[in-house]
mmCIF file of C-alpha atoms in Angstrom:
data_model
loop_
_atom_site.group_PDB
_atom_site.id
_atom_site.type_symbol
_atom_site.label_atom_id
_atom_site.label_comp_id
_atom_site.label_asym_id
_atom_site.label_seq_id
_atom_site.Cartn_x
_atom_site.Cartn_y
_atom_site.Cartn_z
ATOM 1 C CA UNK A 25 26.394 -36.348 -8.521
ATOM 2 C CA UNK A 26 23.242 -37.509 -10.230
ATOM 3 C CA UNK A 27 22.958 -39.057 -13.667
ATOM 4 C CA UNK A 28 21.553 -35.774 -15.003
ATOM 5 C CA UNK A 29 24.532 -33.855 -13.602
ATOM 6 C CA UNK A 30 26.869 -36.432 -15.115
ATOM 7 C CA UNK A 31 25.249 -36.029 -18.550
ATOM 8 C CA UNK A 32 25.414 -32.254 -18.256
ATOM 9 C CA UNK A 33 29.081 -32.526 -17.302
ATOM 10 C CA UNK A 34 29.764 -34.672 -20.362
ATOM 11 C CA UNK A 35 28.025 -32.149 -22.609
ATOM 12 C CA UNK A 36 29.841 -29.171 -21.117
ATOM 13 C CA UNK A 37 33.399 -30.487 -20.933
ATOM 14 C CA UNK A 38 33.851 -33.210 -23.552
ATOM 15 C CA UNK A 39 35.196 -30.884 -26.241
ATOM 16 C CA UNK A 40 37.657 -29.084 -23.963
ATOM 17 C CA UNK A 41 38.899 -32.350 -22.534
ATOM 18 C CA UNK A 42 39.352 -33.861 -25.995
ATOM 19 C CA UNK A 43 41.209 -30.779 -27.301
ATOM 20 C CA UNK A 44 43.539 -30.771 -24.301
ATOM 21 C CA UNK A 45 44.455 -34.437 -24.737
ATOM 22 C CA UNK A 46 44.709 -34.169 -28.531
ATOM 23 C CA UNK A 47 47.100 -31.199 -28.266
ATOM 24 C CA UNK A 48 49.358 -33.281 -26.051
ATOM 25 C CA UNK A 49 49.440 -36.622 -27.840
ATOM 26 C CA UNK A 50 48.582 -35.700 -31.462
ATOM 27 C CA UNK A 51 46.615 -38.904 -32.074
ATOM 28 C CA UNK A 52 42.854 -38.615 -32.500
ATOM 29 C CA UNK A 53 42.086 -42.252 -31.697
ATOM 30 C CA UNK A 54 44.173 -42.264 -28.526
ATOM 31 C CA UNK A 55 42.664 -38.935 -27.488
ATOM 32 C CA UNK A 56 39.136 -40.332 -27.911
ATOM 33 C CA UNK A 57 40.091 -43.424 -25.904
ATOM 34 C CA UNK A 58 41.540 -41.339 -23.087
ATOM 35 C CA UNK A 59 38.459 -39.122 -22.932
ATOM 36 C CA UNK A 60 36.239 -42.207 -22.919
ATOM 37 C CA UNK A 61 38.326 -43.760 -20.128
ATOM 38 C CA UNK A 62 38.022 -40.509 -18.192
ATOM 39 C CA UNK A 63 34.251 -40.525 -18.385
ATOM 40 C CA UNK A 64 34.217 -44.170 -17.361
ATOM 41 C CA UNK A 65 36.328 -43.322 -14.298
ATOM 42 C CA UNK A 66 33.992 -40.438 -13.476
ATOM 43 C CA UNK A 67 30.952 -42.708 -13.813
ATOM 44 C CA UNK A 68 32.502 -45.274 -11.480
ATOM 45 C CA UNK A 69 33.047 -42.532 -8.881
ATOM 46 C CA UNK A 70 29.811 -40.650 -9.631
ATOM 47 C CA UNK A 71 28.607 -41.014 -6.048
ATOM 48 C CA UNK A 72 31.891 -39.662 -4.620
ATOM 49 C CA UNK A 73 32.489 -36.687 -6.945
ATOM 50 C CA UNK A 74 30.482 -33.513 -6.499
ATOM 51 C CA UNK A 75 29.234 -31.837 -9.648
ATOM 52 C CA UNK A 76 31.137 -28.639 -8.744
ATOM 53 C CA UNK A 77 34.425 -30.579 -8.734
ATOM 54 C CA UNK A 78 33.688 -32.731 -11.772
ATOM 55 C CA UNK A 79 35.645 -30.647 -14.294
ATOM 56 C CA UNK A 80 38.773 -30.653 -12.143
ATOM 57 C CA UNK A 81 38.381 -34.387 -11.500
ATOM 58 C CA UNK A 82 38.007 -35.114 -15.226
ATOM 59 C CA UNK A 83 41.057 -33.097 -16.274
ATOM 60 C CA UNK A 84 43.127 -34.701 -13.507
ATOM 61 C CA UNK A 85 41.998 -38.200 -14.477
ATOM 62 C CA UNK A 86 42.520 -37.501 -18.181
ATOM 63 C CA UNK A 87 45.988 -36.068 -17.571
ATOM 64 C CA UNK A 88 47.056 -39.090 -15.514
ATOM 65 C CA UNK A 89 45.547 -41.524 -18.025
ATOM 66 C CA UNK A 90 47.385 -39.713 -20.822
ATOM 67 C CA UNK A 91 50.703 -39.935 -18.942
ATOM 68 C CA UNK A 92 50.154 -43.654 -18.348
ATOM 69 C CA UNK A 93 49.347 -44.166 -22.036
ATOM 70 C CA UNK A 94 52.463 -42.229 -23.127
ATOM 71 C CA UNK A 95 54.675 -44.262 -20.807
ATOM 72 C CA UNK A 96 53.164 -47.522 -22.005
ATOM 73 C CA UNK A 97 53.572 -46.530 -25.657
ATOM 74 C CA UNK A 98 57.214 -45.589 -25.105
ATOM 75 C CA UNK A 99 57.896 -49.061 -23.785
ATOM 76 C CA UNK A 100 56.087 -50.746 -26.668
ATOM 77 C CA UNK A 101 57.299 -48.528 -29.510
ATOM 78 C CA UNK A 102 55.493 -48.070 -32.803
ATOM 79 C CA UNK A 103 55.950 -49.508 -36.253
ATOM 80 C CA UNK A 104 54.836 -46.874 -38.737
ATOM 81 C CA UNK A 105 55.542 -46.295 -42.369
ATOM 82 C CA UNK A 106 57.526 -43.250 -43.400
ATOM 83 C CA UNK A 107 55.371 -40.322 -44.390
ATOM 84 C CA UNK A 108 56.767 -38.848 -47.605
ATOM 85 C CA UNK A 109 55.501 -35.383 -46.713
ATOM 86 C CA UNK A 110 57.421 -35.375 -43.444
ATOM 87 C CA UNK A 111 60.635 -36.310 -45.270
ATOM 88 C CA UNK A 112 60.478 -33.378 -47.675
ATOM 89 C CA UNK A 113 60.930 -29.730 -46.771
ATOM 90 C CA UNK A 114 59.749 -26.533 -48.300
ATOM 91 C CA UNK A 115 61.357 -23.438 -46.780
ATOM 92 C CA UNK A 116 58.979 -21.058 -48.573
ATOM 93 C CA UNK A 117 55.858 -22.335 -46.825
ATOM 94 C CA UNK A 118 55.059 -20.633 -43.531
ATOM 95 C CA UNK A 119 51.983 -21.661 -41.601
ATOM 96 C CA UNK A 120 52.003 -20.164 -38.121
ATOM 97 C CA UNK A 121 49.747 -22.841 -36.623
ATOM 98 C CA UNK A 122 52.007 -25.576 -37.971
ATOM 99 C CA UNK A 123 55.090 -23.802 -36.632
ATOM 100 C CA UNK A 124 53.485 -23.429 -33.190
ATOM 101 C CA UNK A 125 52.440 -27.082 -33.125
ATOM 102 C CA UNK A 126 55.948 -28.120 -34.163
ATOM 103 C CA UNK A 127 57.393 -25.916 -31.435
ATOM 104 C CA UNK A 128 55.030 -27.489 -28.869
ATOM 105 C CA UNK A 129 56.265 -30.962 -29.778
ATOM 106 C CA UNK A 130 59.813 -29.863 -28.907
ATOM 107 C CA UNK A 131 58.805 -29.178 -25.306
ATOM 108 C CA UNK A 132 59.136 -31.829 -22.574
ATOM 109 C CA UNK A 133 55.727 -33.364 -21.907
ATOM 110 C CA UNK A 134 55.245 -31.800 -18.446
ATOM 111 C CA UNK A 135 56.039 -28.317 -19.778
ATOM 112 C CA UNK A 136 53.723 -28.816 -22.748
ATOM 113 C CA UNK A 137 50.916 -30.015 -20.482
ATOM 114 C CA UNK A 138 51.087 -27.140 -18.005
ATOM 115 C CA UNK A 139 51.475 -24.576 -20.794
ATOM 116 C CA UNK A 140 48.422 -25.920 -22.628
ATOM 117 C CA UNK A 141 46.387 -26.013 -19.423
ATOM 118 C CA UNK A 142 47.320 -22.389 -18.709
ATOM 119 C CA UNK A 143 47.270 -20.741 -22.129
ATOM 120 C CA UNK A 144 44.928 -22.985 -24.097
ATOM 121 C CA UNK A 145 42.413 -24.091 -21.480
ATOM 122 C CA UNK A 146 42.640 -21.036 -19.194
ATOM 123 C CA UNK A 147 43.267 -22.741 -15.851
ATOM 124 C CA UNK A 148 44.960 -20.790 -13.074
ATOM 125 C CA UNK A 149 48.196 -21.965 -11.462
ATOM 126 C CA UNK A 150 46.484 -23.533 -8.460
ATOM 127 C CA UNK A 151 44.108 -25.587 -10.626
ATOM 128 C CA UNK A 152 46.988 -26.740 -12.838
ATOM 129 C CA UNK A 153 48.816 -27.846 -9.702
ATOM 130 C CA UNK A 154 45.796 -29.883 -8.620
ATOM 131 C CA UNK A 155 45.446 -31.487 -12.055
ATOM 132 C CA UNK A 156 49.131 -32.368 -12.486
ATOM 133 C CA UNK A 157 50.014 -33.013 -8.860
ATOM 134 C CA UNK A 158 52.646 -30.256 -8.893
ATOM 135 C CA UNK A 159 53.088 -27.401 -6.441
ATOM 136 C CA UNK A 160 52.127 -23.927 -7.645
ATOM 137 C CA UNK A 161 55.750 -22.630 -7.816
ATOM 138 C CA UNK A 162 56.729 -25.672 -9.904
ATOM 139 C CA UNK A 163 53.859 -24.953 -12.294
ATOM 140 C CA UNK A 164 55.015 -21.356 -12.690
ATOM 141 C CA UNK A 165 58.596 -22.462 -13.367
ATOM 142 C CA UNK A 166 57.514 -25.028 -15.978
ATOM 143 C CA UNK A 167 55.325 -22.471 -17.736
ATOM 144 C CA UNK A 168 58.126 -19.898 -17.743
ATOM 145 C CA UNK A 169 60.603 -22.426 -19.144
ATOM 146 C CA UNK A 170 58.146 -23.604 -21.782
ATOM 147 C CA UNK A 171 57.449 -20.058 -22.930
ATOM 148 C CA UNK A 172 61.179 -19.313 -23.044
ATOM 149 C CA UNK A 173 61.832 -22.418 -25.144
ATOM 150 C CA UNK A 174 59.002 -21.495 -27.514
ATOM 151 C CA UNK A 175 60.298 -17.953 -27.815
ATOM 152 C CA UNK A 176 63.798 -19.187 -28.625
ATOM 153 C CA UNK A 177 62.526 -21.824 -31.047
ATOM 154 C CA UNK A 178 60.215 -19.549 -32.977
ATOM 155 C CA UNK A 179 62.382 -16.431 -32.767
ATOM 156 C CA UNK A 180 61.173 -13.099 -34.063
ATOM 157 C CA UNK A 181 57.843 -12.952 -35.899
ATOM 158 C CA UNK A 182 59.640 -11.414 -38.896
ATOM 159 C CA UNK A 183 61.583 -14.666 -39.316
ATOM 160 C CA UNK A 184 58.410 -16.769 -39.194
ATOM 161 C CA UNK A 185 56.304 -14.788 -41.673
#
């Protein structure tokens, strides 16, 4: 891959990569760091990666970097102040996007990742398997389970609205 192809790749895929990571970890700064680390990894392997495979390489590298970051953060823990808005509830407010995001956070991280890659980013099962290192049947099972959990969590649309 040439430097021009690398720059074109950055322009084409930066937003999608950032959205995918942000949906998974819900922290803008960490998402930016992971995307930046991904492009650094791609630049270091620029001579080995073909431009046709760059998108798949970036999503795979970003996914693995995100998993490493999540594991490291779990070990370290976080000291945050209580958010007063998160402690209060208002049953009359119904924002579908907020409900969906809350439902996504209830999913195990592997199910959330494969579901977002499939439904949000539009990857097929084979590509998701390459990105996550899972076999295609495993990907299908995780997506089915994630959708079932979301369906049970959210319930009927009449209850949400």
